[in-house]
PDB file of C-alpha atoms in Angstrom:
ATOM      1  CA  UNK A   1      -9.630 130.535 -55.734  1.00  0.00           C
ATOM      2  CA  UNK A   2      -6.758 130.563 -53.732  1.00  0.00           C
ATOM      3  CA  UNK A   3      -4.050 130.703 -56.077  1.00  0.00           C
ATOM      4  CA  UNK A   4      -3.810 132.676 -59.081  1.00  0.00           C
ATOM      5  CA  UNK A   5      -2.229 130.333 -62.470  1.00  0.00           C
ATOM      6  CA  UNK A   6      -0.404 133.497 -64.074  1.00  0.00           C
ATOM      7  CA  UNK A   7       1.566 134.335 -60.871  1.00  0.00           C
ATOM      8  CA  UNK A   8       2.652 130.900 -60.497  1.00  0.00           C
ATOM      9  CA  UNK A   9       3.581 130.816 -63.672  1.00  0.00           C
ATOM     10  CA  UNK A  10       5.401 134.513 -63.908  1.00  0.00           C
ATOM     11  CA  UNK A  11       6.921 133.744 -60.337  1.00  0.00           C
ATOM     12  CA  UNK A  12       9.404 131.276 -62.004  1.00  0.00           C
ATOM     13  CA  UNK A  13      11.228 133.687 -64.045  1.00  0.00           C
ATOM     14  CA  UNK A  14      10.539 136.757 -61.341  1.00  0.00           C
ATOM     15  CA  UNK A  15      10.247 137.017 -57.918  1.00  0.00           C
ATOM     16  CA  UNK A  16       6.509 138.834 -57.196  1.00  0.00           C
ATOM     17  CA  UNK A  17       5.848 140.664 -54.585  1.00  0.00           C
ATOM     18  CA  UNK A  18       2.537 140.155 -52.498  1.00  0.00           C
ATOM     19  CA  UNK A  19       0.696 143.607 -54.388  1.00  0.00           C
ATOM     20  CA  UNK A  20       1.564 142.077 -57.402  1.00  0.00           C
ATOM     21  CA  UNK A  21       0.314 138.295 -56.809  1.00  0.00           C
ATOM     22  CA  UNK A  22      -2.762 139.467 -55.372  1.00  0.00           C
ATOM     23  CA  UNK A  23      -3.442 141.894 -58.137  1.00  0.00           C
ATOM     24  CA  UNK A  24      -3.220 138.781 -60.831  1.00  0.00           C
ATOM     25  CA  UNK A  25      -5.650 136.631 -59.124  1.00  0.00           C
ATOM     26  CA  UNK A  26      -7.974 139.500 -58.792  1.00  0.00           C
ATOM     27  CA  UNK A  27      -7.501 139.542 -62.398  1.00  0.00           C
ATOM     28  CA  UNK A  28      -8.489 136.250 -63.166  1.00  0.00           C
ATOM     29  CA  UNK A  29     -12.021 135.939 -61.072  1.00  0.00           C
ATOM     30  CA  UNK A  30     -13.940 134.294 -63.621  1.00  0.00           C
ATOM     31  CA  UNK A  31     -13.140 130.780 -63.762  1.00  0.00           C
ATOM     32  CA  UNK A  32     -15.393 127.923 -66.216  1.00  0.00           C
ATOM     33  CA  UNK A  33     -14.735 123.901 -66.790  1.00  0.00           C
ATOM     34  CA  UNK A  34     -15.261 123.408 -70.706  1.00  0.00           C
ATOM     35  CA  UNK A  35     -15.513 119.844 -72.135  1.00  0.00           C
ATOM     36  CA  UNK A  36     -12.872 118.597 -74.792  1.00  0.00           C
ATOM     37  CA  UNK A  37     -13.805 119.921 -77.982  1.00  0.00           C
ATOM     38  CA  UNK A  38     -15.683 122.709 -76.681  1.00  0.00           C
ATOM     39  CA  UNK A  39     -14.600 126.200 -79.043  1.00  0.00           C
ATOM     40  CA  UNK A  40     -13.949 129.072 -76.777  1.00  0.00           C
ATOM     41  CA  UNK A  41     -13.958 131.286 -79.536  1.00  0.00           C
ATOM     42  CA  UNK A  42     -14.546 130.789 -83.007  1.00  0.00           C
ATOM     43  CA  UNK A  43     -12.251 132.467 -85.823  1.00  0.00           C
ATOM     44  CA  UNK A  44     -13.501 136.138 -86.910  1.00  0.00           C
ATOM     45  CA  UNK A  45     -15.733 136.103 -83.456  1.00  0.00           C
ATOM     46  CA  UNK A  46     -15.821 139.179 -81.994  1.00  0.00           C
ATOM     47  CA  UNK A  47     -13.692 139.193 -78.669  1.00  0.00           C
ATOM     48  CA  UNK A  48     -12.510 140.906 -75.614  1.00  0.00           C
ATOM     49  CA  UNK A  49     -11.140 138.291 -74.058  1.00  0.00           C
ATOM     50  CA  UNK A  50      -8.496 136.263 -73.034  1.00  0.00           C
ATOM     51  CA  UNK A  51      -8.051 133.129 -70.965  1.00  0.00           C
ATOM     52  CA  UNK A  52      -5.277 131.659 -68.495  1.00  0.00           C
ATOM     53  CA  UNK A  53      -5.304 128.027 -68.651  1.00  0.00           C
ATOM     54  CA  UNK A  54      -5.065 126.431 -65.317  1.00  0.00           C
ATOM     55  CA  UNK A  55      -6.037 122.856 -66.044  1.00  0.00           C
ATOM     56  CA  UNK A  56      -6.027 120.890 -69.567  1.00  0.00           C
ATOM     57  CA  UNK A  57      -4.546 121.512 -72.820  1.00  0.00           C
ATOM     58  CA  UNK A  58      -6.009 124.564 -75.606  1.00  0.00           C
ATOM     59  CA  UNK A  59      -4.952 125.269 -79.104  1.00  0.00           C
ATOM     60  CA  UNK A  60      -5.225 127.634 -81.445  1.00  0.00           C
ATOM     61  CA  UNK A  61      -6.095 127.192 -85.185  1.00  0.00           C
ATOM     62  CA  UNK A  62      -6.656 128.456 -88.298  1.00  0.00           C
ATOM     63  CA  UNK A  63      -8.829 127.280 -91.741  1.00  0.00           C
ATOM     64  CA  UNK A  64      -7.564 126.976 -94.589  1.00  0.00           C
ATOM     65  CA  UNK A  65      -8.385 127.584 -98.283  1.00  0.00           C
ATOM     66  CA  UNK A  66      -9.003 124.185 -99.381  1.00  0.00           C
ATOM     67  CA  UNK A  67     -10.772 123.283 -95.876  1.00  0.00           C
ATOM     68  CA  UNK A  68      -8.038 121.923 -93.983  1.00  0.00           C
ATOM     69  CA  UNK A  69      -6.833 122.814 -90.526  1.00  0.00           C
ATOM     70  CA  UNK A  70      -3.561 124.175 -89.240  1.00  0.00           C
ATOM     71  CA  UNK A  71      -3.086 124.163 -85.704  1.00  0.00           C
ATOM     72  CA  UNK A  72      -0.446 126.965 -84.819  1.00  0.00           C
ATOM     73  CA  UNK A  73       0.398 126.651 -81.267  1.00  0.00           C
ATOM     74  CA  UNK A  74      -0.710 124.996 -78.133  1.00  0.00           C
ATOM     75  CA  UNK A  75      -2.000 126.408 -74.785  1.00  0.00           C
ATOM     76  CA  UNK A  76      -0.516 123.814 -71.370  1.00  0.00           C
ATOM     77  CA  UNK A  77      -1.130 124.548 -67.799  1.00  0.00           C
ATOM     78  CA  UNK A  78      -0.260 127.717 -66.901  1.00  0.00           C
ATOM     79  CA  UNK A  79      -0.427 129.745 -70.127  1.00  0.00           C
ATOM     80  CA  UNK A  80      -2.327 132.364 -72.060  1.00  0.00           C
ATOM     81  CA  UNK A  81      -4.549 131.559 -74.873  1.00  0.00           C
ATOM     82  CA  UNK A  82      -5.812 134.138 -77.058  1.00  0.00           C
ATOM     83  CA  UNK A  83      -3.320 137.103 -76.710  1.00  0.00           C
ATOM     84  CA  UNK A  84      -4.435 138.457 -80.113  1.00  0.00           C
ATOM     85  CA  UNK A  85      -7.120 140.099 -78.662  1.00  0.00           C
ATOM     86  CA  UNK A  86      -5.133 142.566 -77.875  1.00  0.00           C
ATOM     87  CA  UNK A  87      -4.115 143.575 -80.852  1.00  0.00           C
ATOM     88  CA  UNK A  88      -7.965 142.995 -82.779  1.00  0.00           C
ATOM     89  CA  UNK A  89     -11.075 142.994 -81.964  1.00  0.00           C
ATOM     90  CA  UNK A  90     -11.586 140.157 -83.866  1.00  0.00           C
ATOM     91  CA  UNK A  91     -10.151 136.659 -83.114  1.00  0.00           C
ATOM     92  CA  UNK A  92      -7.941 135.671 -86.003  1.00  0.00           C
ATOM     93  CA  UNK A  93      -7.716 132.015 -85.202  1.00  0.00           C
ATOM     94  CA  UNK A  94      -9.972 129.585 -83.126  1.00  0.00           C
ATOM     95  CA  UNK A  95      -9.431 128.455 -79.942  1.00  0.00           C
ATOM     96  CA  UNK A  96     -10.590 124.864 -78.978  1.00  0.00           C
ATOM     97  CA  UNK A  97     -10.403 122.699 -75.853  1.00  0.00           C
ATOM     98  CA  UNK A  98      -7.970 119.471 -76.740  1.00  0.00           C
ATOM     99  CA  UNK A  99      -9.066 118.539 -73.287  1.00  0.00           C
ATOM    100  CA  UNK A 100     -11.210 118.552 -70.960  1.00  0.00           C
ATOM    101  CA  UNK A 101      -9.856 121.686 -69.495  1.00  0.00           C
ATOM    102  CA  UNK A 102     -10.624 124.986 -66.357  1.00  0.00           C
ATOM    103  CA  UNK A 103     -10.169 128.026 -67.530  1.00  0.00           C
ATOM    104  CA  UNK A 104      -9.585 131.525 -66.054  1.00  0.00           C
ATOM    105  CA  UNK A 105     -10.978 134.321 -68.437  1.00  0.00           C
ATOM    106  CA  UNK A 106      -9.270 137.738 -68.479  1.00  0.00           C
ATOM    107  CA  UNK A 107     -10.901 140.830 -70.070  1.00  0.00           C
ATOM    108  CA  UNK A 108      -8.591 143.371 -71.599  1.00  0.00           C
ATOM    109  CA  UNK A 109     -10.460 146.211 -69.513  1.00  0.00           C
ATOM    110  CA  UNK A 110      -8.921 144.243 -66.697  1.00  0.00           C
ATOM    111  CA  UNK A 111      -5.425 143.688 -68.112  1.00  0.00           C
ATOM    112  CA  UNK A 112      -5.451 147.596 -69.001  1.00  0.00           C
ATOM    113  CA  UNK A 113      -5.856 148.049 -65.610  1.00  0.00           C
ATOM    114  CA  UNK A 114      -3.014 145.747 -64.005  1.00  0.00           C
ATOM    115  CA  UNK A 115      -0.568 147.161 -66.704  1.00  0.00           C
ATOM    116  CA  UNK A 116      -1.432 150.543 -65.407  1.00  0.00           C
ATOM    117  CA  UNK A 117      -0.682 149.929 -62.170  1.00  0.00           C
ATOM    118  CA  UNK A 118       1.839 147.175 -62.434  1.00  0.00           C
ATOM    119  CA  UNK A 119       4.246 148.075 -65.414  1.00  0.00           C
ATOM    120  CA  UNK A 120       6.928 145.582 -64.059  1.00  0.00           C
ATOM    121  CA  UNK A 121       4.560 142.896 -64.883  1.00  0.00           C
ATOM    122  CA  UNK A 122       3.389 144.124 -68.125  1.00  0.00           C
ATOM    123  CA  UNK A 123       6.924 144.360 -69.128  1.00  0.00           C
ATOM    124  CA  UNK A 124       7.400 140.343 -68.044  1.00  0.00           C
ATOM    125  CA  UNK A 125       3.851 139.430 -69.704  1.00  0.00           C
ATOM    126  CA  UNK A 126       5.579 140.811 -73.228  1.00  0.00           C
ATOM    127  CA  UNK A 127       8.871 139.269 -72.495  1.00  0.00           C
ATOM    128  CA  UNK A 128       6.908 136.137 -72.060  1.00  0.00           C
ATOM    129  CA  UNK A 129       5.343 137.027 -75.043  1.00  0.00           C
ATOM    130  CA  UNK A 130       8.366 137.317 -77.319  1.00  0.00           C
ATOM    131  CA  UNK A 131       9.366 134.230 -76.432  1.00  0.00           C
ATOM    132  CA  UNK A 132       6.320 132.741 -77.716  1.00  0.00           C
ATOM    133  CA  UNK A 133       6.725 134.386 -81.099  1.00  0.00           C
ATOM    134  CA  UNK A 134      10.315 132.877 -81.593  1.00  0.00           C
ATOM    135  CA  UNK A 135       8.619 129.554 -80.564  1.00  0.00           C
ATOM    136  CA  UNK A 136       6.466 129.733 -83.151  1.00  0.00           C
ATOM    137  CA  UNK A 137       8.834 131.070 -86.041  1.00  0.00           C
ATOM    138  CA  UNK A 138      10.548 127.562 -85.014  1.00  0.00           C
ATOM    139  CA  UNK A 139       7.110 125.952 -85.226  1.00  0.00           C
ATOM    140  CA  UNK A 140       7.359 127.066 -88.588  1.00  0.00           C
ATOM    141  CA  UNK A 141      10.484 126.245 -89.470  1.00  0.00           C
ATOM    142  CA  UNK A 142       9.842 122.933 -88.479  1.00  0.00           C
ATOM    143  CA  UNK A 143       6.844 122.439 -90.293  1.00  0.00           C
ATOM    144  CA  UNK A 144       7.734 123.761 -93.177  1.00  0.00           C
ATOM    145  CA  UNK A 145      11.712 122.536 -93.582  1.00  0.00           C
ATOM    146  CA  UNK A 146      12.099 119.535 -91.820  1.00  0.00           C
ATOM    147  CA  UNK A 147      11.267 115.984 -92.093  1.00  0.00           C
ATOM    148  CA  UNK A 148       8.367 114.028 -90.818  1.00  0.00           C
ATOM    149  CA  UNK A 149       9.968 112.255 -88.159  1.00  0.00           C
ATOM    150  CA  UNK A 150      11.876 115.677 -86.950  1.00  0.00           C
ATOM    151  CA  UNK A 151       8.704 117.087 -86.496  1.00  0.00           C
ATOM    152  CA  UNK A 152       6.939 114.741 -84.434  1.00  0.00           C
ATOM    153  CA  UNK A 153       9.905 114.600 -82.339  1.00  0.00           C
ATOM    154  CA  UNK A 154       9.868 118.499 -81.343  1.00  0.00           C
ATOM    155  CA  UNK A 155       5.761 118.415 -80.545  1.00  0.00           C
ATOM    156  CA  UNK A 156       7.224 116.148 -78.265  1.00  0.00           C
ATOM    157  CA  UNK A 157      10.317 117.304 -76.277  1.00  0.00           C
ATOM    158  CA  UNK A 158       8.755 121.324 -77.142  1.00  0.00           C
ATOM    159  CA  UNK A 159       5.642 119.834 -75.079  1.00  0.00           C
ATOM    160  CA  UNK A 160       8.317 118.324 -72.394  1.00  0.00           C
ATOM    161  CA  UNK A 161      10.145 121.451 -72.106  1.00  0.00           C
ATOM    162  CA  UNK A 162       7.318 123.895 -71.770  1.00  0.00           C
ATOM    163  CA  UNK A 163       5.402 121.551 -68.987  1.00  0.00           C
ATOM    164  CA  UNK A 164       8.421 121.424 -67.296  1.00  0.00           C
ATOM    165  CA  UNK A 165       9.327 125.329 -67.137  1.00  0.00           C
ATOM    166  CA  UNK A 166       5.877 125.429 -65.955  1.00  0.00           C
ATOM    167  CA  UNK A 167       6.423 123.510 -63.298  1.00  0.00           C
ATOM    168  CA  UNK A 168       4.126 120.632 -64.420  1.00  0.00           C
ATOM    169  CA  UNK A 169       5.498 116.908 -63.533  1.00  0.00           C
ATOM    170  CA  UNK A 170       6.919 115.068 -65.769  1.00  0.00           C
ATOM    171  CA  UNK A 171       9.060 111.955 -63.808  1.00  0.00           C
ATOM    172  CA  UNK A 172       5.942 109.469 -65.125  1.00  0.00           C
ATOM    173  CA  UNK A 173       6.245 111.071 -68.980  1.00  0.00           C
ATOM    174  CA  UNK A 174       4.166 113.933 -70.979  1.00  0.00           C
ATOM    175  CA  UNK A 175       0.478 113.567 -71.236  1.00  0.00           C
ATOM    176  CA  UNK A 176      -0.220 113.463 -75.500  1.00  0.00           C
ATOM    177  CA  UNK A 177      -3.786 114.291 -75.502  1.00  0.00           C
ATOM    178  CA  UNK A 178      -4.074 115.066 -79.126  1.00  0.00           C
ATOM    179  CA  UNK A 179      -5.125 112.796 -81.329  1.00  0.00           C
ATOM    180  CA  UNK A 180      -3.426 111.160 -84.862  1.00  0.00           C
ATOM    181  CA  UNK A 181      -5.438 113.830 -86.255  1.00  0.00           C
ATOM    182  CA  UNK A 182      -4.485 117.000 -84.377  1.00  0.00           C
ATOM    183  CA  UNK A 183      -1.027 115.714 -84.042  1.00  0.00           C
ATOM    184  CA  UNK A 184      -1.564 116.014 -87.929  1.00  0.00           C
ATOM    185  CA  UNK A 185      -2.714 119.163 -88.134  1.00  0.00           C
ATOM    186  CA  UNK A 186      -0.400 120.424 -86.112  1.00  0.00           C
ATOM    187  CA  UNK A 187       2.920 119.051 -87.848  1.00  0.00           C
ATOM    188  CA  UNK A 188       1.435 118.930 -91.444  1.00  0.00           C
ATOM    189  CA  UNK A 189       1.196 115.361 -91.707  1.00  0.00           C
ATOM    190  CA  UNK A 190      -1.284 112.662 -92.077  1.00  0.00           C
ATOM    191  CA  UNK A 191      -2.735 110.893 -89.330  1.00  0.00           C
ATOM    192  CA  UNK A 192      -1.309 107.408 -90.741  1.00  0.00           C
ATOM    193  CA  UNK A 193       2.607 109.458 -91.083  1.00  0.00           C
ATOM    194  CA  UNK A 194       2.348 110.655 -87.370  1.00  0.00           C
ATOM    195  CA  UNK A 195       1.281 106.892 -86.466  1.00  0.00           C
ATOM    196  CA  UNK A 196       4.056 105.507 -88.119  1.00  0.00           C
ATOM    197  CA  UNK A 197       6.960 108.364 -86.781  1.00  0.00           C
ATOM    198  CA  UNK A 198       5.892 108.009 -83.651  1.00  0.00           C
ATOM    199  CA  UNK A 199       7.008 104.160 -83.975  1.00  0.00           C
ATOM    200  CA  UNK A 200       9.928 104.738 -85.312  1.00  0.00           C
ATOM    201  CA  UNK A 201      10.713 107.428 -82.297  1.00  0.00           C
ATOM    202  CA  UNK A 202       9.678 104.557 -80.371  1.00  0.00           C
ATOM    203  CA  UNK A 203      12.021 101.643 -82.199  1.00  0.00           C
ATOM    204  CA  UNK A 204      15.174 104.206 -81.763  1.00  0.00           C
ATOM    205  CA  UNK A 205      14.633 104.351 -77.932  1.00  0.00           C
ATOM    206  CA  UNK A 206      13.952 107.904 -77.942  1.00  0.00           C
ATOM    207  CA  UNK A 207      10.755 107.286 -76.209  1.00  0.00           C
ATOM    208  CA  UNK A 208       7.914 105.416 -74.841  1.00  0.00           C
ATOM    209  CA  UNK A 209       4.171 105.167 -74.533  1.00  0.00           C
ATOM    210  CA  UNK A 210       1.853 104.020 -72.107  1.00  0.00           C
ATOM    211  CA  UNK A 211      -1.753 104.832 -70.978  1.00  0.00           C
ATOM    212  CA  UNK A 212      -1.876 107.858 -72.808  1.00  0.00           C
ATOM    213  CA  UNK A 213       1.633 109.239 -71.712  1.00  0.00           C
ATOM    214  CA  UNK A 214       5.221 109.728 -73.808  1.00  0.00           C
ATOM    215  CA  UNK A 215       8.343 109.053 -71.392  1.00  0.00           C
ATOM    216  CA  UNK A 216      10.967 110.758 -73.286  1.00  0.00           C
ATOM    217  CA  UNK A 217      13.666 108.153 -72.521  1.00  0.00           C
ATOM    218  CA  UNK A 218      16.806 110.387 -74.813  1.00  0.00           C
ATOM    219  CA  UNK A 219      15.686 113.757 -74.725  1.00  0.00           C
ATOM    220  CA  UNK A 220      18.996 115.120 -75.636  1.00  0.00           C
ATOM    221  CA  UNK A 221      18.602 112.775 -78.432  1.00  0.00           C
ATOM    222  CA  UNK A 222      15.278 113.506 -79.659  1.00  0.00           C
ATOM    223  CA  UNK A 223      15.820 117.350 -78.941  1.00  0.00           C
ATOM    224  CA  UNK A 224      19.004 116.743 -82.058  1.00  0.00           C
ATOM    225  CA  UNK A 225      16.315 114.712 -83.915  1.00  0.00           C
ATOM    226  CA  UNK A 226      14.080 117.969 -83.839  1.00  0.00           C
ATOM    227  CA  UNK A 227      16.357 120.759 -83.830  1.00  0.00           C
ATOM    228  CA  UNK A 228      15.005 121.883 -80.909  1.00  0.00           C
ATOM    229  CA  UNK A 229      16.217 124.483 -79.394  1.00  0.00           C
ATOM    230  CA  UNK A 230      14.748 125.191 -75.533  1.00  0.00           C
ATOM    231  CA  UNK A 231      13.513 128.961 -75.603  1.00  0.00           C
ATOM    232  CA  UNK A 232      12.149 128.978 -72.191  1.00  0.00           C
ATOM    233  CA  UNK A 233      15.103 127.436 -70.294  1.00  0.00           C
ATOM    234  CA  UNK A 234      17.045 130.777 -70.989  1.00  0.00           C
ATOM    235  CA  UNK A 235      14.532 133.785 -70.861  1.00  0.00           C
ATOM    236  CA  UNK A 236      16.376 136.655 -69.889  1.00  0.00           C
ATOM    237  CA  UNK A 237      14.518 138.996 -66.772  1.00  0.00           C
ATOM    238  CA  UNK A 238      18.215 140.675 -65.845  1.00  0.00           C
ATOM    239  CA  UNK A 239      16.590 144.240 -67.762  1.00  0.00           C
ATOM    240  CA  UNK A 240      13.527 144.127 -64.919  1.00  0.00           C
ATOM    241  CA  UNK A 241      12.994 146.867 -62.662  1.00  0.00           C
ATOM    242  CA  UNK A 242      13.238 145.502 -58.903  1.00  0.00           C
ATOM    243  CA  UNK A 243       9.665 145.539 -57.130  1.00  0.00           C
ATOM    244  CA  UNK A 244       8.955 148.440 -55.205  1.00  0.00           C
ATOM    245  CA  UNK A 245       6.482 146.745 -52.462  1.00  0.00           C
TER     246      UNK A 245
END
């Protein structure tokens, strides 16, 4: 491995310093290809790890009461799945492969370690990580507050937006791996009401599909349709010590 995902990830909001790349790809050693569908963990599986996503799309999920699925928050290129770990060592939702997908794993030994001896990065890590909690609170605003077609519409430009800040391309449009049925699960709506706002997102010229791939066409647009507001255009790294070495 010659690069390691979470540095080129981190790098965009901080400059690193060569101590502190090479001490993230040492962290991230173990790498293994899973399938789509493949469960990395299973909800209330014991767990000590965590995984950096380098190719592929994960999400998380939950089960519900009355057997339904909720899936709370996706994992792209470049991200960390499974940061609850950390806080249990239990894993309070499951993690599944929406793609085929390589994955680096992370024990929390090892991230003990790098926060030891690289606070600075620790410190961006849970900056990082706040960020993705307001993301979801507006996951759940959305889900629970808006309409059908509003929430369709910020899968899609929050999917655009994060790729992007991750330095993914985008000129040729979004990969939308999910299916009908995730898409579902993930806005609260049935397969047939994704099918049919994803149309009408379509008819308004707000985007456009082919071979697998959304080409936002009005994201401005589509980001008023949603609400959307772009958390990781605008995270703040100003209160960061400089590097040392």
């Amino acid at each position: 491995m010659e690069k390691s995902c979470l540095a080129e990830r981190l790098g965009r909001y901080l400059h690193l310093v060569e101590s502190e790349r090479r001490a993230l790809l040492e962290l991230e050693e173990v790498e293994r290809s899973v399938p789509r569908g493949t469960v990395l963990r299973a909800e209330q599986s014991p767990t000590r790890e965590l995984y950096v996503v380098r190719k592929g799309w994960l999400y998380s999920s939950m089960l519900l009461a009355d057997g339904n699925r909720q899936i709370l928050t996706l994992h792209l290129p470049g991200e960390l799945a499974g940061e609850t770990s950390l806080a249990w060592n239990h894993a309070p939702f499951t993690i599944t492969a929406a793609t085929d997908a390589t994955i680096r794993i992370i024990d929390k030994a090892a991230l003990r370690g790098l926060f030891e001896r690289h606070p600075r990065l620790a410190m961006l890590i849970h900056t990082l990580a706040q960020a993705e909690r307001v993301m979801l609170a507006d996951r759940l605003a959305s889900v629970g507050r808006t309409s059908a077609r509003a929430r369709v519409a910020a899968l899609l430009v929050d999917a655009l937006r994060r790729l992007r800040a991750n330095g993914e391309p985008i000129e040729e449009g979004i990969p939308l791996p999910l299916t009908q049925e995730e898409i579902g699960d993930a806005t609260g709506l049935t397969a047939v009401h994704v099918n049919r706002m994803i149309r009408q997102l379509a008819e308004a010229g707000l985007i456009s599909r082919t071979n697998g791939r959304v080409r936002i066409l009005d994201e401005a647009e589509l980001a008023a349709v949603a609400n959307h507001v772009d958390r990781y255009g605008t995270i703040d790294t100003g209160w960061l010590p400089s590097a040392l070495s």
